[in-house]
Tab-separated table of C-alpha atoms and ligand atoms in Angstrom:
chain	number	residue	atom	x	y	z
A	1	MET	CA	0.219	-0.143	-0.174
A	2	SER	CA	1.520	3.261	-0.881
A	3	ARG	CA	1.692	6.189	1.567
A	4	ILE	CA	1.298	9.497	0.799
A	5	LEU	CA	2.281	12.690	2.626
A	6	ILE	CA	-0.032	15.612	2.229
A	7	ALA	CA	1.630	18.979	3.358
A	8	GLU	CA	-0.965	21.370	3.141
A	9	ASP	CA	-2.225	24.376	5.498
A	10	GLU	CA	-5.396	24.823	4.057
A	11	GLU	CA	-7.594	22.727	6.146
A	12	ARG	CA	-10.549	22.399	3.800
A	13	ILE	CA	-7.812	21.315	0.952
A	14	SER	CA	-6.192	19.052	3.025
A	15	SER	CA	-9.157	16.969	4.382
A	16	PHE	CA	-10.836	16.735	0.773
A	17	VAL	CA	-7.489	15.351	-0.531
A	18	ASP	CA	-7.002	13.258	2.426
A	19	LYS	CA	-10.661	11.760	2.404
A	20	GLY	CA	-10.257	11.092	-1.278
A	21	LEU	CA	-6.836	9.382	-1.083
A	22	ARG	CA	-7.989	7.268	1.799
A	23	ALA	CA	-10.994	6.204	-0.257
A	24	ALA	CA	-8.845	5.409	-3.035
A	25	GLY	CA	-6.882	2.838	-0.706
A	26	TYR	CA	-3.705	5.196	-0.045
A	27	THR	CA	-2.412	5.509	3.501
A	28	THR	CA	-2.109	9.289	4.340
A	29	THR	CA	-0.470	11.763	6.590
A	30	VAL	CA	-1.419	15.409	6.768
A	31	VAL	CA	0.812	18.131	8.037
A	32	ALA	CA	0.142	21.836	7.768
A	33	HIS	CA	3.424	23.062	8.432
A	34	GLY	CA	6.903	23.278	6.372
A	35	GLY	CA	9.120	21.996	8.985
A	36	GLU	CA	6.896	18.956	9.942
A	37	ALA	CA	6.884	18.405	5.965
A	38	LEU	CA	10.552	18.420	5.572
A	39	GLU	CA	11.063	16.126	8.442
A	40	LEU	CA	8.411	13.424	7.462
A	41	ALA	CA	9.468	13.773	3.668
A	42	LEU	CA	13.091	12.553	4.542
A	43	SER	CA	11.766	9.874	7.156
A	44	GLY	CA	12.038	7.504	4.229
A	45	SER	CA	8.137	6.661	5.256
A	46	PHE	CA	6.571	7.692	2.309
A	47	ASP	CA	6.019	6.920	-1.388
A	48	LEU	CA	4.891	10.548	-2.507
A	49	VAL	CA	4.499	14.024	-1.202
A	50	LEU	CA	1.766	16.435	-2.152
A	51	LEU	CA	3.529	19.830	-1.344
A	52	ASP	CA	1.656	23.085	-1.019
A	53	VAL	CA	3.895	26.037	-1.917
A	54	GLY	CA	2.403	28.234	0.641
A	55	LEU	CA	3.228	26.783	3.629
A	56	PRO	CA	4.037	28.299	7.057
A	57	GLY	CA	7.705	27.990	8.482
A	58	ILE	CA	9.490	26.598	5.484
A	59	ASP	CA	7.611	27.177	2.284
A	60	GLY	CA	7.190	24.481	-0.486
A	61	PHE	CA	9.774	25.486	-2.739
A	62	GLU	CA	12.486	25.398	-0.020
A	63	VAL	CA	11.140	21.980	1.728
A	64	LEU	CA	11.493	20.630	-1.887
A	65	ARG	CA	15.351	21.798	-2.527
A	66	ARG	CA	16.361	20.330	1.105
A	67	VAL	CA	14.357	16.954	0.141
A	68	ARG	CA	16.045	16.804	-3.474
A	69	ALA	CA	19.590	17.696	-1.711
A	70	GLN	CA	18.956	14.008	-0.133
A	71	THR	CA	16.886	12.040	-2.325
A	72	SER	CA	16.167	12.347	-6.085
A	73	THR	CA	13.776	9.125	-6.125
A	74	LEU	CA	10.839	10.268	-3.895
A	75	PRO	CA	8.106	11.718	-6.014
A	76	VAL	CA	6.904	15.183	-5.342
A	77	ILE	CA	3.821	16.955	-6.802
A	78	MET	CA	3.365	20.684	-5.995
A	79	LEU	CA	0.074	22.316	-5.223
A	80	THR	CA	-0.457	25.888	-5.607
A	81	ALA	CA	-3.216	28.763	-5.712
A	82	ARG	CA	-0.574	30.844	-7.457
A	83	ALA	CA	-1.355	29.598	-11.079
A	84	LEU	CA	1.454	31.413	-12.428
A	85	VAL	CA	4.162	30.337	-15.313
A	86	SER	CA	7.132	31.281	-13.064
A	87	ASP	CA	6.018	29.024	-9.988
A	88	THR	CA	5.534	26.240	-12.299
A	89	VAL	CA	9.062	26.807	-13.771
A	90	ALA	CA	10.813	27.358	-10.155
A	91	GLY	CA	8.950	23.905	-9.006
A	92	LEU	CA	10.062	21.702	-11.680
A	93	ASP	CA	13.482	23.154	-11.810
A	94	GLY	CA	13.640	22.655	-8.013
A	95	GLY	CA	13.042	19.114	-8.866
A	96	ALA	CA	9.362	18.504	-8.507
A	97	ASN	CA	7.829	15.826	-10.451
A	98	ASP	CA	4.526	17.772	-11.340
A	99	TYR	CA	2.688	20.336	-10.659
A	100	ILE	CA	-1.004	21.044	-9.888
A	101	PRO	CA	-2.551	24.843	-9.691
A	102	LYS	CA	-5.233	25.293	-7.414
A	103	PRO	CA	-8.478	24.856	-7.502
A	104	PHE	CA	-8.241	21.207	-9.177
A	105	LYS	CA	-10.753	18.523	-9.443
A	106	PHE	CA	-9.791	15.504	-7.236
A	107	ASP	CA	-10.108	13.223	-10.211
A	108	GLU	CA	-6.992	15.102	-11.702
A	109	LEU	CA	-4.886	14.746	-8.556
A	110	LEU	CA	-5.834	11.137	-8.321
A	111	ALA	CA	-4.618	10.404	-11.831
A	112	ARG	CA	-1.317	12.355	-11.451
A	113	VAL	CA	-0.533	10.582	-7.992
A	114	ARG	CA	-1.368	7.150	-9.905
A	115	LEU	CA	1.186	8.105	-12.226
A	116	ARG	CA	3.885	9.296	-10.223
A	117	ILE	CA	3.845	6.201	-7.985
A	118	ARG	CA	3.790	3.949	-10.854
A	119	ASP	CA	6.801	5.864	-12.635
A	120	ALA	CA	8.611	5.710	-9.191
A	121	VAL	CA	8.413	2.147	-8.798
A	122	ALA	CA	9.295	1.373	-12.332
A	123	VAL	CA	12.236	3.609	-12.329
A	124	ALA	CA	13.536	3.450	-8.643
A	125	PRO	CA	16.217	0.779	-7.938
A	126	ALA	CA	14.861	-1.232	-5.061
A	127	SER	CA	18.545	-1.558	-3.807
A	128	LEU	CA	22.065	-0.508	-4.353
A	129	SER	CA	25.009	-2.962	-4.255
A	130	ARG	CA	28.875	-2.517	-4.287
A	131	GLY	CA	31.096	-5.114	-2.880
A	132	ALA	CA	29.425	-6.829	-0.082
A	133	VAL	CA	27.452	-3.864	0.910
A	134	THR	CA	23.912	-3.658	-0.154
A	135	LEU	CA	21.232	-0.777	0.853
A	136	ASP	CA	17.735	-1.875	0.469
A	137	LEU	CA	16.412	1.477	-0.464
A	138	ARG	CA	12.680	0.705	0.361
A	139	THR	CA	13.392	-0.654	3.819
A	140	ARG	CA	16.098	1.481	4.543
A	141	ARG	CA	18.166	-1.458	5.819
A	142	ALA	CA	21.980	-2.103	4.919
A	143	THR	CA	23.718	-5.548	4.867
A	144	VAL	CA	27.287	-6.193	4.574
A	145	GLY	CA	27.785	-9.989	2.965
A	146	ASP	CA	24.560	-11.731	5.163
A	147	ARG	CA	25.108	-9.598	8.165
A	148	THR	CA	22.456	-6.641	8.540
A	149	VAL	CA	24.258	-3.643	9.841
A	150	ASP	CA	22.101	-0.696	11.610
A	151	LEU	CA	22.271	2.597	10.193
A	152	SER	CA	21.029	5.761	11.316
A	153	ALA	CA	18.986	7.898	8.820
A	154	ARG	CA	21.949	10.172	7.882
A	155	GLU	CA	24.378	7.107	7.617
A	156	PHE	CA	21.952	5.578	5.381
A	157	ALA	CA	21.806	8.673	3.505
A	158	LEU	CA	25.771	9.302	2.964
A	159	ALA	CA	26.112	5.244	2.219
A	160	GLU	CA	23.507	5.761	-0.491
A	161	GLU	CA	25.676	8.931	-1.846
A	162	PHE	CA	28.552	6.669	-1.980
A	163	LEU	CA	26.893	3.770	-3.675
A	164	GLN	CA	25.235	6.016	-6.112
A	165	HIS	CA	28.516	7.309	-7.036
A	166	PRO	CA	31.096	4.316	-7.092
A	167	ASP	CA	34.650	5.057	-8.051
A	168	GLN	CA	33.913	8.575	-7.923
A	169	VAL	CA	35.914	11.037	-5.447
A	170	LEU	CA	32.948	12.743	-3.589
A	171	SER	CA	34.258	15.909	-1.907
A	172	ARG	CA	33.341	17.025	1.494
A	173	GLU	CA	31.492	19.867	0.193
A	174	GLN	CA	29.384	17.670	-2.061
A	175	LEU	CA	28.674	15.469	0.482
A	176	LEU	CA	27.714	18.205	3.006
A	177	SER	CA	25.343	19.708	0.634
A	178	ARG	CA	23.936	16.573	-0.576
A	179	VAL	CA	23.367	14.761	2.710
A	180	TRP	CA	22.977	17.359	5.139
A	181	GLY	CA	21.533	20.292	2.962
A	182	LEU	CA	21.577	23.819	4.970
A	183	ASP	CA	21.756	21.941	8.333
A	184	PHE	CA	25.691	22.422	8.779
A	185	ASP	CA	28.228	24.991	7.884
A	186	PRO	CA	30.739	24.143	5.241
A	187	GLY	CA	33.618	24.045	7.789
A	188	SER	CA	32.071	21.124	9.699
A	189	ASN	CA	34.107	18.258	10.070
A	190	VAL	CA	30.628	16.179	10.171
A	191	VAL	CA	31.373	14.111	6.812
A	192	ASP	CA	34.772	13.182	8.471
A	193	VAL	CA	33.038	11.822	11.614
A	194	TYR	CA	30.164	10.143	9.611
A	195	VAL	CA	32.814	8.335	7.103
A	196	ARG	CA	34.429	6.998	10.167
A	197	TYR	CA	30.843	5.529	11.402
A	198	LEU	CA	30.552	4.068	7.686
A	199	ARG	CA	34.136	2.519	7.984
A	200	ALA	CA	33.599	1.085	11.227
A	201	LYS	CA	30.343	-0.698	9.942
A	202	PHE	CA	31.541	-1.464	6.440
A	203	GLY	CA	35.129	-2.363	7.237
A	204	SER	CA	38.002	0.001	7.532
A	205	ASP	CA	39.015	-0.008	3.735
A	206	SER	CA	35.643	0.518	2.580
A	207	ILE	CA	36.105	4.297	1.829
A	208	GLU	CA	39.151	5.334	0.488
A	209	THR	CA	40.348	9.006	1.771
A	210	VAL	CA	41.874	10.663	-1.302
A	211	ARG	CA	44.026	13.560	0.258
A	212	GLY	CA	42.844	17.077	-0.399
A	213	MET	CA	39.844	15.961	-2.425
A	214	GLY	CA	37.596	13.987	-0.219
A	215	TYR	CA	36.405	10.228	-0.201
A	216	ARG	CA	35.849	7.091	-2.647
A	217	LEU	CA	33.896	4.119	-2.359
A	218	ARG	CA	36.173	1.085	-2.741
B	301	LIG	CA1	-1.030	27.280	1.784
């Protein structure tokens, strides 16, 4: 069963969408604040996000930007009352999969939700593997050989970044912006700390330090 996050602060709209999606067999969660939307979108618990542009706290475009800094596979459909071309372009440039101007008919929304979930299932790999390490992208579980390894959400995101770019040297700045987004300043040593955590779990030679450049998965 697909799980949909509805981030919309107009109760009238969120309850109408919520009821319709539940009736169509989806599991839904409704949030009305940008910060909550971001946290839940990054939790790995949802298959699709309906994201209002005008949210209190962090607006929809910023939520989208931060979500895309961490995952390229989660389908996001933007909802907005401002049916302006510039918004559409900003939303699609920011990595939205689709865009629905308000007001909309529920059937139209449902058709697009079905399409995006189907596309995501067809396109997204279920797992990433390199050497002995396998990441199950659906359950967010990691294994080394036949041993299950416990990873925090951030460790998993970092490991995913390495496995998506095997043989490439990834700089601290790249890893910081893709995995941590705006949460840390560029001088932070958090990347080095987390690379150490991953080495401890995947094997000390799993990630190579390329002096002056960054890190590479071996
Ligand atoms: Ca709104």
